[in-house]
CSV table of C-alpha atoms in Angstrom, one decimal:
chain,number,residue,atom,x,y,z
N,1,UNK,CA,-1.0,12.3,37.5
N,2,UNK,CA,-2.6,10.4,34.6
N,3,UNK,CA,-5.3,12.1,32.6
N,4,UNK,CA,-8.7,10.4,33.0
N,5,UNK,CA,-9.9,8.8,29.8
N,6,UNK,CA,-13.6,8.1,29.2
N,7,UNK,CA,-15.6,6.1,26.7
N,8,UNK,CA,-19.3,6.6,26.0
N,9,UNK,CA,-21.1,3.2,25.7
N,10,UNK,CA,-24.4,3.2,23.8
N,11,UNK,CA,-26.5,0.1,24.3
N,12,UNK,CA,-28.7,-1.6,21.7
N,13,UNK,CA,-32.5,-1.7,21.2
N,14,UNK,CA,-34.3,-3.7,24.0
N,15,UNK,CA,-31.3,-3.4,26.2
N,16,UNK,CA,-30.3,-1.0,29.0
N,17,UNK,CA,-27.2,0.4,30.6
N,18,UNK,CA,-27.0,-2.5,33.1
N,19,UNK,CA,-27.5,-5.2,30.4
N,20,UNK,CA,-24.9,-3.7,28.0
N,21,UNK,CA,-22.4,-3.3,30.9
N,22,UNK,CA,-22.9,-7.0,31.7
N,23,UNK,CA,-22.5,-8.1,28.1
N,24,UNK,CA,-19.3,-6.1,27.6
N,25,UNK,CA,-17.5,-7.2,30.8
N,26,UNK,CA,-14.4,-8.5,28.9
N,27,UNK,CA,-14.1,-5.4,26.8
N,28,UNK,CA,-14.6,-3.1,29.9
N,29,UNK,CA,-11.9,-5.0,31.9
N,30,UNK,CA,-9.3,-4.8,29.2
N,31,UNK,CA,-10.0,-1.2,28.3
N,32,UNK,CA,-9.6,-0.4,32.0
N,33,UNK,CA,-6.1,-1.8,31.7
N,34,UNK,CA,-5.5,0.9,29.0
N,35,UNK,CA,-6.7,3.6,31.4
N,36,UNK,CA,-10.3,3.9,30.0
N,37,UNK,CA,-13.4,4.2,32.2
N,38,UNK,CA,-16.6,3.1,30.4
N,39,UNK,CA,-19.8,5.0,31.0
N,40,UNK,CA,-23.2,3.5,30.1
N,41,UNK,CA,-26.1,5.9,29.7
N,42,UNK,CA,-29.6,4.4,29.5
N,43,UNK,CA,-31.9,5.4,26.6
N,44,UNK,CA,-34.9,7.5,27.7
N,45,UNK,CA,-37.6,5.4,25.8
N,46,UNK,CA,-39.0,2.5,27.8
N,47,UNK,CA,-40.0,-0.6,25.8
N,48,UNK,CA,-42.7,-3.1,26.6
N,49,UNK,CA,-40.7,-6.3,25.9
N,50,UNK,CA,-43.9,-8.4,26.2
N,51,UNK,CA,-45.5,-6.4,23.4
N,52,UNK,CA,-42.7,-7.3,20.9
N,53,UNK,CA,-43.5,-9.9,18.2
N,54,UNK,CA,-47.2,-10.1,18.8
N,55,UNK,CA,-48.4,-10.4,15.2
N,56,UNK,CA,-49.1,-13.8,13.8
N,57,UNK,CA,-46.0,-13.5,11.5
N,58,UNK,CA,-43.8,-12.7,14.4
N,59,UNK,CA,-45.0,-15.1,17.0
N,60,UNK,CA,-42.3,-17.5,18.3
N,61,UNK,CA,-39.5,-15.0,17.9
N,62,UNK,CA,-37.3,-14.6,21.0
N,63,UNK,CA,-36.6,-11.0,21.9
N,64,UNK,CA,-33.8,-11.9,24.3
N,65,UNK,CA,-32.0,-14.0,21.7
N,66,UNK,CA,-32.6,-11.7,18.8
N,67,UNK,CA,-31.6,-8.4,20.4
N,68,UNK,CA,-28.9,-10.0,22.7
N,69,UNK,CA,-30.7,-8.7,25.7
N,70,UNK,CA,-31.9,-10.1,29.0
N,71,UNK,CA,-34.5,-12.9,29.3
N,72,UNK,CA,-35.5,-11.7,32.8
N,73,UNK,CA,-38.0,-9.0,33.7
N,74,UNK,CA,-35.3,-6.3,33.6
N,75,UNK,CA,-36.6,-3.0,32.2
N,76,UNK,CA,-35.4,-2.4,28.6
N,77,UNK,CA,-35.1,0.7,26.5
N,78,UNK,CA,-34.5,2.1,23.1
N,79,UNK,CA,-32.9,5.2,21.6
N,80,UNK,CA,-35.5,5.5,18.8
N,81,UNK,CA,-38.3,3.7,17.0
N,82,UNK,CA,-39.1,2.8,13.4
N,83,UNK,CA,-41.6,5.1,11.7
N,84,UNK,CA,-45.0,3.5,11.0
N,85,UNK,CA,-45.0,1.5,7.8
N,86,UNK,CA,-41.3,1.6,7.4
N,87,UNK,CA,-38.6,-1.0,8.0
N,88,UNK,CA,-35.5,1.2,8.1
N,89,UNK,CA,-36.7,4.7,8.7
N,90,UNK,CA,-36.2,6.2,12.1
N,91,UNK,CA,-36.8,9.5,13.9
N,92,UNK,CA,-34.7,10.5,16.9
N,93,UNK,CA,-36.6,12.5,19.6
N,94,UNK,CA,-34.9,15.7,20.7
N,95,UNK,CA,-35.0,14.5,24.3
N,96,UNK,CA,-32.5,11.8,23.3
N,97,UNK,CA,-30.0,14.5,22.3
N,98,UNK,CA,-30.8,16.6,25.3
N,99,UNK,CA,-30.3,13.6,27.6
N,100,UNK,CA,-26.9,12.8,26.0
N,101,UNK,CA,-25.9,16.5,26.1
N,102,UNK,CA,-26.4,16.5,29.8
N,103,UNK,CA,-24.8,13.1,30.2
N,104,UNK,CA,-21.6,14.3,28.5
N,105,UNK,CA,-21.5,17.4,30.7
N,106,UNK,CA,-21.9,15.3,33.8
N,107,UNK,CA,-19.6,12.3,32.9
N,108,UNK,CA,-17.3,13.5,30.1
N,109,UNK,CA,-15.5,14.6,28.2
N,110,UNK,CA,-15.1,11.5,26.2
N,111,UNK,CA,-12.2,10.1,24.2
N,112,UNK,CA,-14.3,7.6,22.3
N,113,UNK,CA,-17.8,6.2,21.5
N,114,UNK,CA,-18.6,2.5,21.4
N,115,UNK,CA,-22.1,1.3,20.4
N,116,UNK,CA,-24.0,-1.9,19.7
N,117,UNK,CA,-26.7,-2.3,17.1
N,118,UNK,CA,-29.1,0.6,17.5
N,119,UNK,CA,-26.7,2.3,19.9
N,120,UNK,CA,-24.0,2.0,17.2
N,121,UNK,CA,-26.4,3.4,14.6
N,122,UNK,CA,-27.0,6.4,16.9
N,123,UNK,CA,-23.3,6.7,17.7
N,124,UNK,CA,-22.3,6.6,14.0
N,125,UNK,CA,-24.6,9.5,13.4
N,126,UNK,CA,-23.5,11.4,16.4
N,127,UNK,CA,-19.8,11.3,15.6
N,128,UNK,CA,-20.3,12.8,12.2
N,129,UNK,CA,-20.6,16.1,14.1
N,130,UNK,CA,-20.7,15.2,17.8
N,131,UNK,CA,-20.5,18.7,19.3
N,132,UNK,CA,-23.0,20.3,16.9
N,133,UNK,CA,-25.6,17.6,17.2
N,134,UNK,CA,-25.3,17.6,21.0
N,135,UNK,CA,-24.9,21.3,21.3
N,136,UNK,CA,-21.5,21.1,23.1
N,137,UNK,CA,-18.6,23.5,23.0
N,138,UNK,CA,-15.0,22.4,22.2
N,139,UNK,CA,-14.1,23.1,25.8
N,140,UNK,CA,-17.0,20.9,27.1
N,141,UNK,CA,-16.1,18.1,24.6
N,142,UNK,CA,-12.8,18.1,22.8
N,143,UNK,CA,-12.5,16.2,19.5
N,144,UNK,CA,-13.2,12.5,19.8
N,145,UNK,CA,-10.4,10.1,19.2
N,146,UNK,CA,-12.2,6.9,18.0
N,147,UNK,CA,-15.5,5.3,17.3
N,148,UNK,CA,-16.3,1.5,17.5
N,149,UNK,CA,-19.5,0.1,16.0
N,150,UNK,CA,-20.7,-3.4,16.8
N,151,UNK,CA,-23.4,-4.3,14.3
N,152,UNK,CA,-24.1,-0.6,13.7
N,153,UNK,CA,-25.9,0.8,10.7
N,154,UNK,CA,-26.3,4.0,8.8
N,155,UNK,CA,-29.5,6.0,9.6
N,156,UNK,CA,-31.4,5.9,6.3
N,157,UNK,CA,-34.0,8.7,6.9
N,158,UNK,CA,-33.4,11.7,4.6
N,159,UNK,CA,-33.2,14.1,7.5
N,160,UNK,CA,-29.9,12.6,8.6
N,161,UNK,CA,-28.1,12.1,5.3
N,162,UNK,CA,-26.4,15.5,5.2
N,163,UNK,CA,-24.3,14.6,8.2
N,164,UNK,CA,-22.8,11.5,6.5
N,165,UNK,CA,-21.8,13.5,3.5
N,166,UNK,CA,-19.1,15.4,5.5
N,167,UNK,CA,-15.6,14.2,5.7
N,168,UNK,CA,-15.5,12.3,9.0
N,169,UNK,CA,-12.1,12.5,10.7
N,170,UNK,CA,-12.7,10.3,13.7
N,171,UNK,CA,-11.0,6.8,13.2
N,172,UNK,CA,-13.6,4.0,13.2
N,173,UNK,CA,-13.7,0.3,13.7
N,174,UNK,CA,-16.8,-1.5,12.3
N,175,UNK,CA,-17.5,-5.0,13.6
N,176,UNK,CA,-20.1,-7.3,12.1
N,177,UNK,CA,-21.0,-11.0,12.7
N,178,UNK,CA,-21.1,-13.3,9.7
N,179,UNK,CA,-24.3,-14.9,11.1
N,180,UNK,CA,-26.0,-11.6,12.1
N,181,UNK,CA,-29.6,-11.9,11.1
N,182,UNK,CA,-30.8,-8.7,12.8
N,183,UNK,CA,-28.8,-6.0,10.9
N,184,UNK,CA,-28.1,-6.8,7.3
N,185,UNK,CA,-24.6,-6.7,6.0
N,186,UNK,CA,-25.5,-4.0,3.5
N,187,UNK,CA,-26.7,-1.7,6.3
N,188,UNK,CA,-23.5,-2.2,8.2
N,189,UNK,CA,-21.4,-1.6,5.1
N,190,UNK,CA,-23.3,1.6,4.4
N,191,UNK,CA,-22.1,3.0,7.7
N,192,UNK,CA,-18.6,1.7,7.1
N,193,UNK,CA,-18.6,3.3,3.6
N,194,UNK,CA,-19.4,6.7,5.2
N,195,UNK,CA,-15.8,7.0,6.4
N,196,UNK,CA,-12.8,7.9,4.3
N,197,UNK,CA,-10.6,4.9,3.5
N,198,UNK,CA,-7.8,5.9,5.8
N,199,UNK,CA,-10.1,6.4,8.8
N,200,UNK,CA,-12.0,3.0,8.8
N,201,UNK,CA,-11.3,-0.6,9.7
N,202,UNK,CA,-13.7,-3.5,9.3
N,203,UNK,CA,-13.5,-6.6,11.6
N,204,UNK,CA,-15.6,-9.7,11.0
N,205,UNK,CA,-16.3,-12.3,13.6
N,206,UNK,CA,-17.9,-15.7,13.0
N,207,UNK,CA,-20.9,-15.2,15.4
N,208,UNK,CA,-24.3,-13.6,15.2
N,209,UNK,CA,-25.8,-10.3,16.6
N,210,UNK,CA,-23.7,-9.7,19.7
N,211,UNK,CA,-20.5,-8.1,21.0
N,212,UNK,CA,-17.9,-10.9,21.1
N,213,UNK,CA,-16.4,-11.3,24.5
N,214,UNK,CA,-13.7,-13.8,23.9
N,215,UNK,CA,-10.2,-13.0,25.1
N,216,UNK,CA,-8.7,-13.1,21.6
N,217,UNK,CA,-11.4,-10.9,20.0
N,218,UNK,CA,-11.3,-8.4,22.9
N,219,UNK,CA,-7.5,-8.2,22.5
N,220,UNK,CA,-7.8,-7.4,18.8
N,221,UNK,CA,-10.3,-4.5,19.5
N,222,UNK,CA,-8.2,-3.1,22.4
N,223,UNK,CA,-5.1,-3.3,20.3
N,224,UNK,CA,-6.8,-1.4,17.5
N,225,UNK,CA,-7.5,1.3,20.0
N,226,UNK,CA,-3.8,1.4,20.9
N,227,UNK,CA,-2.8,1.5,17.2
N,228,UNK,CA,-5.3,4.3,16.6
N,229,UNK,CA,-4.4,6.5,19.6
N,230,UNK,CA,-0.7,6.1,19.2
N,231,UNK,CA,-0.6,6.8,15.5
N,232,UNK,CA,-0.3,10.4,14.6
N,233,UNK,CA,-2.8,11.6,12.0
N,234,UNK,CA,0.0,12.8,9.8
N,235,UNK,CA,1.8,9.5,10.0
N,236,UNK,CA,-1.4,7.8,8.9
N,237,UNK,CA,-1.8,10.1,5.9
N,238,UNK,CA,1.8,9.4,4.8
N,239,UNK,CA,1.4,5.6,4.7
N,240,UNK,CA,2.0,4.1,1.3
N,241,UNK,CA,-1.3,3.2,-0.5
N,242,UNK,CA,-0.6,-0.6,-0.2
N,243,UNK,CA,-0.1,-0.3,3.5
N,244,UNK,CA,-3.3,1.8,4.0
N,245,UNK,CA,-5.3,-0.9,2.2
N,246,UNK,CA,-4.6,-3.3,5.1
N,247,UNK,CA,-7.0,-1.2,7.2
N,248,UNK,CA,-9.6,-1.0,4.5
N,249,UNK,CA,-10.2,-4.5,3.4
N,250,UNK,CA,-13.5,-6.1,4.3
N,251,UNK,CA,-11.8,-8.5,6.7
N,252,UNK,CA,-8.6,-8.0,8.7
N,253,UNK,CA,-6.0,-10.2,7.0
N,254,UNK,CA,-3.3,-12.2,8.8
N,255,UNK,CA,-0.6,-9.4,8.3
N,256,UNK,CA,-2.7,-6.8,10.0
N,257,UNK,CA,-3.8,-9.2,12.8
N,258,UNK,CA,-0.2,-10.0,13.4
N,259,UNK,CA,0.7,-6.3,13.6
N,260,UNK,CA,-2.1,-5.7,16.1
N,261,UNK,CA,-1.2,-8.8,18.2
N,262,UNK,CA,2.4,-7.8,18.3
N,263,UNK,CA,1.5,-4.8,20.5
N,264,UNK,CA,1.0,-7.3,23.3
N,265,UNK,CA,-2.0,-9.2,24.5
N,266,UNK,CA,-4.0,-7.7,27.4
């Protein structure tokens, strides 16, 4: 009997569990072939989408396009909000942690965490010490095996910096779009740089602020999961320095893409 494998999916700002599920259909289908069930919690903070971009300077901006969300009247949510008079400072309400604690108990344990935008920012913070932050025992939630961030960023508030200073042992894949105008490249790279060199990979796609759903791109992400899960930690540590660098370059080069693709397309 196969062991059930679960992935925690954290949606972006002005999204919801349903919206994020719809926008990651290709990824969900292909991870399903690898034996993973994707679980989509919904952030507890409701957002008035009509109230967004109401200032004179912001008028004309399209929330659905900018946040890769729904243009319909679907309810939308967020994990946290900016502090007043601050562009990049956030405070996460304790009820978010309590909600995710209960969600893990009811739907986990989880093998990995995948997030988009604000959800990836939250996920990147959580995986620095997942069990401690969510008050979970090792029996309730064994060690995570991977983390994937789509347009994720490092939380910049001083209250959270101590967590990033620890040696993060969970392998991570950080994905950014070359045309992303919502999350600056510097913020994405700050999260990427929080990981040790042998535990991080950066993948760049030519699009904007969204989770790419093309067959080729989804195959690369899923094959990275296979490489990561199948590679023993000790084997990774023993890789020659030149080979390790393939995983650390700002973009995946042709040699690494060929290696990932050689595992077989999904």
